[in-house]
PDB file of C-alpha atoms (C1' of nucleotides) in Angstrom:
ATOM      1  CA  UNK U   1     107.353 -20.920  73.925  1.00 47.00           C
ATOM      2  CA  UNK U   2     105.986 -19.824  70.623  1.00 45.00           C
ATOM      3  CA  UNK U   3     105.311 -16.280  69.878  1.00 50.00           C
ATOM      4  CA  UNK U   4     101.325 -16.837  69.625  1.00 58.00           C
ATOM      5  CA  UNK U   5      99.510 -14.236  71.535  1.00 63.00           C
ATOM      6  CA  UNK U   6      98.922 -14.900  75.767  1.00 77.00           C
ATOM      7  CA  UNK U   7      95.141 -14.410  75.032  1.00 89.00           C
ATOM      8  CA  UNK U   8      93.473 -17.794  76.128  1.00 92.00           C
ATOM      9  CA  UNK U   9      90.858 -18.842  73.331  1.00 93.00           C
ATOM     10  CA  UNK U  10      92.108 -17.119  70.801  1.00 96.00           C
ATOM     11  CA  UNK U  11      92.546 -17.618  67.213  1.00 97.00           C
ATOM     12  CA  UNK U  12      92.607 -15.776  64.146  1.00 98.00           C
ATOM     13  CA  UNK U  13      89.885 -13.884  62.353  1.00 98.00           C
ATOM     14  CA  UNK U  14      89.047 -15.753  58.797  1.00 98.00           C
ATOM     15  CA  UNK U  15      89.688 -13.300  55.797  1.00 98.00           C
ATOM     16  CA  UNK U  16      86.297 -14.419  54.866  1.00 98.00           C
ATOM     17  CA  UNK U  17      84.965 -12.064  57.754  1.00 98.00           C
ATOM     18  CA  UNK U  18      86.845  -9.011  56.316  1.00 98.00           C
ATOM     19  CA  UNK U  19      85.659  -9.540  52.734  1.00 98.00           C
ATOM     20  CA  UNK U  20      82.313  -7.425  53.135  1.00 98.00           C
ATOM     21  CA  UNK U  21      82.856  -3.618  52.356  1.00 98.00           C
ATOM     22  CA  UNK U  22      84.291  -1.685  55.302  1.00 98.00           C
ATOM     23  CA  UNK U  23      80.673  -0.393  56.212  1.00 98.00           C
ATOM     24  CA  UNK U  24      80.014  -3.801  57.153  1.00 98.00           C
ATOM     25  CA  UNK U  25      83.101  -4.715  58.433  1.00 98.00           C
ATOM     26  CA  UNK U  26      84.101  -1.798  60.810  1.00 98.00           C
ATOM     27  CA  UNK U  27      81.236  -2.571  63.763  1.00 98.00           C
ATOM     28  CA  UNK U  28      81.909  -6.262  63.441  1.00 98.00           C
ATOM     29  CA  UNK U  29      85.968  -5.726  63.973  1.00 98.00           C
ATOM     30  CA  UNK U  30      84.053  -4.325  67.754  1.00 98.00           C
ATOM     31  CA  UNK U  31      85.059  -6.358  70.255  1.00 98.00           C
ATOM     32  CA  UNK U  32      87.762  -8.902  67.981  1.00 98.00           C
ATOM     33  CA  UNK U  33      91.664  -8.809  69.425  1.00 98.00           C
ATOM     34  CA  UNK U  34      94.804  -6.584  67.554  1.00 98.00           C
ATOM     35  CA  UNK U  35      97.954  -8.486  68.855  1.00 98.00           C
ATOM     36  CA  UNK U  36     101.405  -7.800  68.021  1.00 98.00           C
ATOM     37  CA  UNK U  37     103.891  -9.948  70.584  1.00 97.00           C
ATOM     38  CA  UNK U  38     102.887  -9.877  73.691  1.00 97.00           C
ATOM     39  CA  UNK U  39     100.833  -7.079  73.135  1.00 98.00           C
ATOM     40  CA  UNK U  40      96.973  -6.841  72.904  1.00 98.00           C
ATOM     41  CA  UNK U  41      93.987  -5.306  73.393  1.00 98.00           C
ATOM     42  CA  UNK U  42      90.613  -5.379  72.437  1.00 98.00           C
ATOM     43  CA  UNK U  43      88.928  -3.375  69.434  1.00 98.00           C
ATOM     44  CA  UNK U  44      86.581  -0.377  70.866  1.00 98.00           C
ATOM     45  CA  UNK U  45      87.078   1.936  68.008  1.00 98.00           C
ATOM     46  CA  UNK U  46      86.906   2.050  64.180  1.00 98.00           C
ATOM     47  CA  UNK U  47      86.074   4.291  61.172  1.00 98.00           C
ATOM     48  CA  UNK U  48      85.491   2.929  57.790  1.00 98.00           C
ATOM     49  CA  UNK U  49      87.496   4.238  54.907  1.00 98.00           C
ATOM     50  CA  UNK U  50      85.684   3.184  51.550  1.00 98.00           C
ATOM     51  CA  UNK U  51      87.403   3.254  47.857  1.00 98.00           C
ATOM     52  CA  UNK U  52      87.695   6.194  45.331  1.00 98.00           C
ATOM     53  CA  UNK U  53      84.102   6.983  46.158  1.00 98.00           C
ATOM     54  CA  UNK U  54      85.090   8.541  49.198  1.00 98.00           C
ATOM     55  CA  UNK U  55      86.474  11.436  49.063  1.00 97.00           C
ATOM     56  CA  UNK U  56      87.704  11.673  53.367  1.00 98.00           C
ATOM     57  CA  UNK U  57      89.757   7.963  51.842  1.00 98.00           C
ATOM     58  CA  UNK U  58      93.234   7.634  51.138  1.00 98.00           C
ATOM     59  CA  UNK U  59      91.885   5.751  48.152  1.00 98.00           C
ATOM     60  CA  UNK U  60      90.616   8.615  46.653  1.00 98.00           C
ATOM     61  CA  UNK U  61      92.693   9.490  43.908  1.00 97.00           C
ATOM     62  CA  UNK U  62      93.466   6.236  43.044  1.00 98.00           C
ATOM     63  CA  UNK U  63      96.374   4.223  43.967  1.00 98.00           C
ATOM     64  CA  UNK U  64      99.423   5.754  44.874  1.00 98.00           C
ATOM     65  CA  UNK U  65     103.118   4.698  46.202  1.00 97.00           C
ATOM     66  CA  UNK U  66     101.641   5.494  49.789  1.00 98.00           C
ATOM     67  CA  UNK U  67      97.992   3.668  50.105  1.00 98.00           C
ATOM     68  CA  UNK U  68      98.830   1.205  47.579  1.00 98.00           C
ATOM     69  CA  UNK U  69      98.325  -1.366  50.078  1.00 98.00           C
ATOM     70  CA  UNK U  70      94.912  -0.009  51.013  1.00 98.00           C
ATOM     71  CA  UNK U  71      94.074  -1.846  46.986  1.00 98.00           C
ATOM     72  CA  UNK U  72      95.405  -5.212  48.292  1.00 98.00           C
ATOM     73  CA  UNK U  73      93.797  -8.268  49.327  1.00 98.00           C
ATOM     74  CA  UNK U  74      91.514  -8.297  52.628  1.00 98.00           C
ATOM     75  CA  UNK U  75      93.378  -8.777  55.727  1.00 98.00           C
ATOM     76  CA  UNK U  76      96.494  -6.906  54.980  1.00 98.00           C
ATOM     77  CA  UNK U  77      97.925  -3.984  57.216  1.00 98.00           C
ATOM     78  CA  UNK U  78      97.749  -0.520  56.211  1.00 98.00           C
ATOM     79  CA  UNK U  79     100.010   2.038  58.399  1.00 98.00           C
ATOM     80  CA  UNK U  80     100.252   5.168  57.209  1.00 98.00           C
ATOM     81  CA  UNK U  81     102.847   8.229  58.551  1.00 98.00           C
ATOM     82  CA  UNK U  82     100.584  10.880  59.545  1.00 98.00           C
ATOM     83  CA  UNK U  83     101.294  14.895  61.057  1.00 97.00           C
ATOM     84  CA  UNK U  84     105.518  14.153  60.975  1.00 97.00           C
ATOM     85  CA  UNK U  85     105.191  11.717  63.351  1.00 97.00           C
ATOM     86  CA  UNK U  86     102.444   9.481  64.101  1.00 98.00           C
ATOM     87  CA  UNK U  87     101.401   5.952  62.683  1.00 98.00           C
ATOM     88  CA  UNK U  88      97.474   4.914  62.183  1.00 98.00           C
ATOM     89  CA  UNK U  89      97.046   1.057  61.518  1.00 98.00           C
ATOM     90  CA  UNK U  90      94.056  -0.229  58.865  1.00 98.00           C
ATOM     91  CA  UNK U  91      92.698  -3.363  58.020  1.00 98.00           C
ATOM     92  CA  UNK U  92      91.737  -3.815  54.363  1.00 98.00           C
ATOM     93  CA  UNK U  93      88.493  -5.127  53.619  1.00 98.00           C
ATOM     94  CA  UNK U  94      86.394  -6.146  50.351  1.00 98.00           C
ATOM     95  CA  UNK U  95      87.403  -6.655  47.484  1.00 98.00           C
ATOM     96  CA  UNK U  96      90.650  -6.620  46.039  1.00 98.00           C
ATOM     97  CA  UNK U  97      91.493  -3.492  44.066  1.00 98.00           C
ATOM     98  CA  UNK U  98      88.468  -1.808  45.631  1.00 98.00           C
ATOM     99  CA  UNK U  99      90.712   0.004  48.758  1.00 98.00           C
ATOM    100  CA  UNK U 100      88.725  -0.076  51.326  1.00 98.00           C
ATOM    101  CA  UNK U 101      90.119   0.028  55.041  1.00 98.00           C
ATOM    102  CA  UNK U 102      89.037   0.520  58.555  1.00 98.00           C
ATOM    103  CA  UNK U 103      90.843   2.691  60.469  1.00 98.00           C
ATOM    104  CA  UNK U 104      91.530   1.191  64.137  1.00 98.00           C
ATOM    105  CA  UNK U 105      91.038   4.163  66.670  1.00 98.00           C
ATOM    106  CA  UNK U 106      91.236   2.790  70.149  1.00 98.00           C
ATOM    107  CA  UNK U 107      91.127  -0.684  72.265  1.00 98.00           C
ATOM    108  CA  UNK U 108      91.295  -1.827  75.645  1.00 98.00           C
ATOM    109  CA  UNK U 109      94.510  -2.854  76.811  1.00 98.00           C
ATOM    110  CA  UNK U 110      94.610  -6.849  77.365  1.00 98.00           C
ATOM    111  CA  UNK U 111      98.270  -8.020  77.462  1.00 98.00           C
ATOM    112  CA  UNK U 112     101.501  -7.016  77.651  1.00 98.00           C
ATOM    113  CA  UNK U 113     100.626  -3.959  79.612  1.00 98.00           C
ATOM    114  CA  UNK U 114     104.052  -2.911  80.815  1.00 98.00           C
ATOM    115  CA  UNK U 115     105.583  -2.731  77.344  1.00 98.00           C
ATOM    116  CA  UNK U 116     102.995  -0.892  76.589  1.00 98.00           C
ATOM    117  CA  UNK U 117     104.285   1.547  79.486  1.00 98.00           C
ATOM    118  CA  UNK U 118     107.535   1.264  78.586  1.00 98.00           C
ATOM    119  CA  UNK U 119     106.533   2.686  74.882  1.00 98.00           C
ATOM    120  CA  UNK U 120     104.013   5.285  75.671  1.00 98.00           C
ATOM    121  CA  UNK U 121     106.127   7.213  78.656  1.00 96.00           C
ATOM    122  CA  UNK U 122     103.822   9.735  77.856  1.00 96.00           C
ATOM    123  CA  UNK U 123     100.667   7.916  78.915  1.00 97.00           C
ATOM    124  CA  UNK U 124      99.660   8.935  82.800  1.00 95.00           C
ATOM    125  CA  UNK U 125      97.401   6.671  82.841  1.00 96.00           C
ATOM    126  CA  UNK U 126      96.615   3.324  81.918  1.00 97.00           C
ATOM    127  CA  UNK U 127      93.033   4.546  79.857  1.00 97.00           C
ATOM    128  CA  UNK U 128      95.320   6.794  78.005  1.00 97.00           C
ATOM    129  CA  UNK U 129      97.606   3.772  76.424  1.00 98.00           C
ATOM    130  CA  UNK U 130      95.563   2.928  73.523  1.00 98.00           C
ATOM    131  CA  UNK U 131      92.887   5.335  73.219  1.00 98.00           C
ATOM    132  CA  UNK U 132      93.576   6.862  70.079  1.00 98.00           C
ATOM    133  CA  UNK U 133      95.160   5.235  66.462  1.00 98.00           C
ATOM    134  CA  UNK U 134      98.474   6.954  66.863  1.00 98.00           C
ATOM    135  CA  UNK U 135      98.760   5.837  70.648  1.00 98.00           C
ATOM    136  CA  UNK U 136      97.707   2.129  69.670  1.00 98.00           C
ATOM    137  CA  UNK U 137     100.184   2.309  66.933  1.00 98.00           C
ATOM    138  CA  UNK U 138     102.712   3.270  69.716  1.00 98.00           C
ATOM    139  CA  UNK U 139     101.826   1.062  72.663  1.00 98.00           C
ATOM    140  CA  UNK U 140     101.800  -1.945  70.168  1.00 98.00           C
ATOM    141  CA  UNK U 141     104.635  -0.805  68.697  1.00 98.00           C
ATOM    142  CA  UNK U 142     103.148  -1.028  64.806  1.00 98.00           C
ATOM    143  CA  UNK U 143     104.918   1.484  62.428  1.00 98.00           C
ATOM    144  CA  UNK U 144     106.120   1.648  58.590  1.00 98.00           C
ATOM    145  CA  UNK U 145     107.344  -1.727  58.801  1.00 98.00           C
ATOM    146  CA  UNK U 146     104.530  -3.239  59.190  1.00 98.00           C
ATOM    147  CA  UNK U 147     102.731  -2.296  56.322  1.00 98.00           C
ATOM    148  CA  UNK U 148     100.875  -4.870  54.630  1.00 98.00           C
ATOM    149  CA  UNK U 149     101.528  -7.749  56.928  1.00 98.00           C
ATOM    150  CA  UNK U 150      98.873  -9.960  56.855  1.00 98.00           C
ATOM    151  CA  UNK U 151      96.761 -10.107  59.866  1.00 98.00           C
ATOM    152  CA  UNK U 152      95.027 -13.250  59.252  1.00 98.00           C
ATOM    153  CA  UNK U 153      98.000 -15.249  59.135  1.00 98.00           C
ATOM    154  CA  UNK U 154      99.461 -16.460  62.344  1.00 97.00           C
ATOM    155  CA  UNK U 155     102.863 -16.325  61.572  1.00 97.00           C
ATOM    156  CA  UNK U 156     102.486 -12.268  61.388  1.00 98.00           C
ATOM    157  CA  UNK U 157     104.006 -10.143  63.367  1.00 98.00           C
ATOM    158  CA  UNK U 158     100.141  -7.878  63.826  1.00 98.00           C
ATOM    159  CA  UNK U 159      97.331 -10.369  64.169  1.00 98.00           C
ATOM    160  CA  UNK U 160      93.669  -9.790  64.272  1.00 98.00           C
ATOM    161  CA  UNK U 161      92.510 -12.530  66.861  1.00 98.00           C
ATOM    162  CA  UNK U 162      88.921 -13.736  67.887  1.00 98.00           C
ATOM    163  CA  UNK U 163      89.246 -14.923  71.656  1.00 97.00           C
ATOM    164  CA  UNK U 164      84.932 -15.169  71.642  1.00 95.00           C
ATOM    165  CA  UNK U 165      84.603 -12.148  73.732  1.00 93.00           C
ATOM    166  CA  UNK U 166      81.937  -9.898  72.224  1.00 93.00           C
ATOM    167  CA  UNK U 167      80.313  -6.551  73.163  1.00 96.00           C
ATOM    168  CA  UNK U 168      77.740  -6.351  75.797  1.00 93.00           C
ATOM    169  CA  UNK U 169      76.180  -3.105  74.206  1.00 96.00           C
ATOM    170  CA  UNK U 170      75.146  -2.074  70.721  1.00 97.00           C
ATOM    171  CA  UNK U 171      77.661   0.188  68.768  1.00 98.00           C
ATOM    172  CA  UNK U 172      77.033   3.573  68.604  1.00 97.00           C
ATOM    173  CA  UNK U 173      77.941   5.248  64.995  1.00 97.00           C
ATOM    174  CA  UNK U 174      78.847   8.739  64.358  1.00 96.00           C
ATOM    175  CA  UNK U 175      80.825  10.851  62.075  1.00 96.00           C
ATOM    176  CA  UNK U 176      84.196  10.299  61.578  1.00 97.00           C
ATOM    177  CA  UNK U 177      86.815  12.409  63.467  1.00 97.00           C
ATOM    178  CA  UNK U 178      89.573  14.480  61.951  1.00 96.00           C
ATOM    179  CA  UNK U 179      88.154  14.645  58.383  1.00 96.00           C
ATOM    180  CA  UNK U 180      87.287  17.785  56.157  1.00 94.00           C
ATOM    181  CA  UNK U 181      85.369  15.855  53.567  1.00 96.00           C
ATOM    182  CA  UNK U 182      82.474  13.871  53.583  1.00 96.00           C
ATOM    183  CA  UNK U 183      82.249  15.049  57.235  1.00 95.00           C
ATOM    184  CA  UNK U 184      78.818  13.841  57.719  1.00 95.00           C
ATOM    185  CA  UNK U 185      79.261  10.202  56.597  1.00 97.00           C
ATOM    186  CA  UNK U 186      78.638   8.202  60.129  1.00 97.00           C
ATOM    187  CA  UNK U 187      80.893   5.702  59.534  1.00 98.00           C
ATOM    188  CA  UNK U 188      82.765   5.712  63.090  1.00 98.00           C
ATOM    189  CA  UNK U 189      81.776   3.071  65.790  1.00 98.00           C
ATOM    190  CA  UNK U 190      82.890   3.146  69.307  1.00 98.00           C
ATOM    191  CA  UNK U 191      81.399   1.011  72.365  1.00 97.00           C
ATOM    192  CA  UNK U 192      79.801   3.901  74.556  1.00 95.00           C
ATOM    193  CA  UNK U 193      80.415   2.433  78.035  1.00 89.00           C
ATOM    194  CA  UNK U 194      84.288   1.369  77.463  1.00 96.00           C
ATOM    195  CA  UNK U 195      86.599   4.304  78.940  1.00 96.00           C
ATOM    196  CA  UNK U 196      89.302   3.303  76.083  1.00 97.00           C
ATOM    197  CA  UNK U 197      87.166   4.839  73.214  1.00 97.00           C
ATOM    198  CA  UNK U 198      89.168   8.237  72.026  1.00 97.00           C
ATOM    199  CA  UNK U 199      88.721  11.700  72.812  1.00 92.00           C
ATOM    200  CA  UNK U 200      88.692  13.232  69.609  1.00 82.00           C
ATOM    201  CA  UNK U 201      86.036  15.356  68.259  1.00 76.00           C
ATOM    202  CA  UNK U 202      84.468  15.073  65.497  1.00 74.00           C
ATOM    203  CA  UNK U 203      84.971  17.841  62.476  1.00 74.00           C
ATOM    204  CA  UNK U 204      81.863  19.831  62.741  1.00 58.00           C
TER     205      UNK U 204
ATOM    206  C1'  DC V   1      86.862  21.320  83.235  1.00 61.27           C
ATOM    207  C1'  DG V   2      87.248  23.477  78.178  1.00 61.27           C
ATOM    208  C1'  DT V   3      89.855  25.355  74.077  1.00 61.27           C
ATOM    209  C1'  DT V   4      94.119  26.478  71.583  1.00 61.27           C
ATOM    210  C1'  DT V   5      98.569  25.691  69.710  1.00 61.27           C
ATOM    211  C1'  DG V   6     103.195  23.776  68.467  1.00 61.27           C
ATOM    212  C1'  DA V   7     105.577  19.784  66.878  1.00 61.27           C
ATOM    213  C1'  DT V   8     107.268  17.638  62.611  1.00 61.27           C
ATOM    214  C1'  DG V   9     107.819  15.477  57.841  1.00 61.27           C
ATOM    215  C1'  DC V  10     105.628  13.122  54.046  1.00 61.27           C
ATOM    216  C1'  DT V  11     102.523  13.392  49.820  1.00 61.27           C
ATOM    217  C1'  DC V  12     100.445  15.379  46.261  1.00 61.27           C
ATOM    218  C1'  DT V  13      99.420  19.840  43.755  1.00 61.27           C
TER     219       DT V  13
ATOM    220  C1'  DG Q   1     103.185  25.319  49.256  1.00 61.27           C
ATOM    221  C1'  DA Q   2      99.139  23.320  51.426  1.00 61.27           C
ATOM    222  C1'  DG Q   3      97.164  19.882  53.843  1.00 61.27           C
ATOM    223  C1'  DC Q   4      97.254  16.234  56.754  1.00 61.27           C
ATOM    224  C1'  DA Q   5      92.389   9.675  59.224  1.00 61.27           C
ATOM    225  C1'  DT Q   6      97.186  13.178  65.753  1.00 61.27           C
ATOM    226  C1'  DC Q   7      98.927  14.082  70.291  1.00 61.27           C
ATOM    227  C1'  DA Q   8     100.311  16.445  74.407  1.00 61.27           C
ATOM    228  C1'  DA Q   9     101.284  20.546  76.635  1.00 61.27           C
ATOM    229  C1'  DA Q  10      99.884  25.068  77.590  1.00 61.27           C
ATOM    230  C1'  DC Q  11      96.692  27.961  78.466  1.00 61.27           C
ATOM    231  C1'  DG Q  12      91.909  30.253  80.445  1.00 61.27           C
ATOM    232  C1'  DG Q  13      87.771  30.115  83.419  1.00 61.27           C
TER     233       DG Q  13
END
DNA sequence: CGTTTGATGCTCT
DNA sequence: GAGCATCAAACGG
């Protein structure tokens, strides 16, 4: 058995889909697969995260030792340590140098389910597995050593898959949640039916 | 239900 | 020293 994912259909995204800025990007990452293993679910959830224009972006200030991934090429991984003891998972998009990201903030469980149990012992229920960045980070089991894998390549441990499902509703935007700047940017979309979406408010 | 608070450590000022 | 792209438990009604 190879270690390809146990979604049927699926291969993975082209970086030529993840070359547009994040704007662009983030609703179109709606509805595309994050696999790592046996693990997977389906993308419900994302903020964008532009360049040194935006001032709620890791990118900021420029790059640093920490986001310096965030100014790769599209396609890579960006996990960031977050609060003492959580891990958020980006993909960069556009152009190289530019550091933009999208933040992904929840999915639908898909595969691999009872790993997912087995790292989340916390989780009651199955809705509460991956419905926020640090809990996907968790259930996948992504953390500081996977930054800047390569999610387009199928030989990485975190792919970004395309199995041809695709929403049945239009995204809804909205600000982005647990910001202080730029709090009014709406650059968060979620799937409004789909119980996986988070719970977090937004700042303001 | 809703809101509040403690945990915990890295990064940049 | 302040702030953090969070989470879960502990409250109160």
């Amino acid at each position: 058995m190879s270690s390809g994912s146990s979604i049927p259909g699926a291969r993975p995204v082209g970086r030529d889909h993840l070359m547009a800025s994040p704007v662009e990007v983030a609703p179109a990452l709606l509805g595309l697969v994050l696999a790592v293993g046996g693990r997977a679910g389906r993308i419900v959830e994302v903020e964008a995260y532009l360049g040194v224009e935006d001032p709620a972006s890791h990118a900021h200030r420029g790059p640093t030792a920490r986001n310096a991934t965030m100014f790769g090429t599209a396609g890579l991984l960006y996990v960031y340590f977050v609060y003492g003891m959580h891990w958020c998972a980006n993909v960069v998009t556009g152009p190289e140098g530019e550091g933009g990201a999208v933040l992904v903030r929840a999915l639908s469980p898909m595969a691999g389910l009872d790993e997912m149990r087995t790292a989340r012992p916390r989780a009651r229920r199955d809705r509460d597995l991956c419905n926020g960045p640090a809990k996907l980070a968790q259930a996948l089991g992504i953390d500081g050593t996977h930054n800047g894998v390569d999610v387009c390549d199928p030989d990485s441990p975190v792919r970004l898959l395309d199995d041809g499902g695709r929403p049945t509703v239009e995204p809804v935007s909205g600000p982005r949640i647990g910001i202080s700047r730029a709090v009014d940017a709406p650059w968060r979309w979620y799937l409004p039916d789909d119980p996986h979406v988070s719970k977090g408010l937004p700042t303001r």
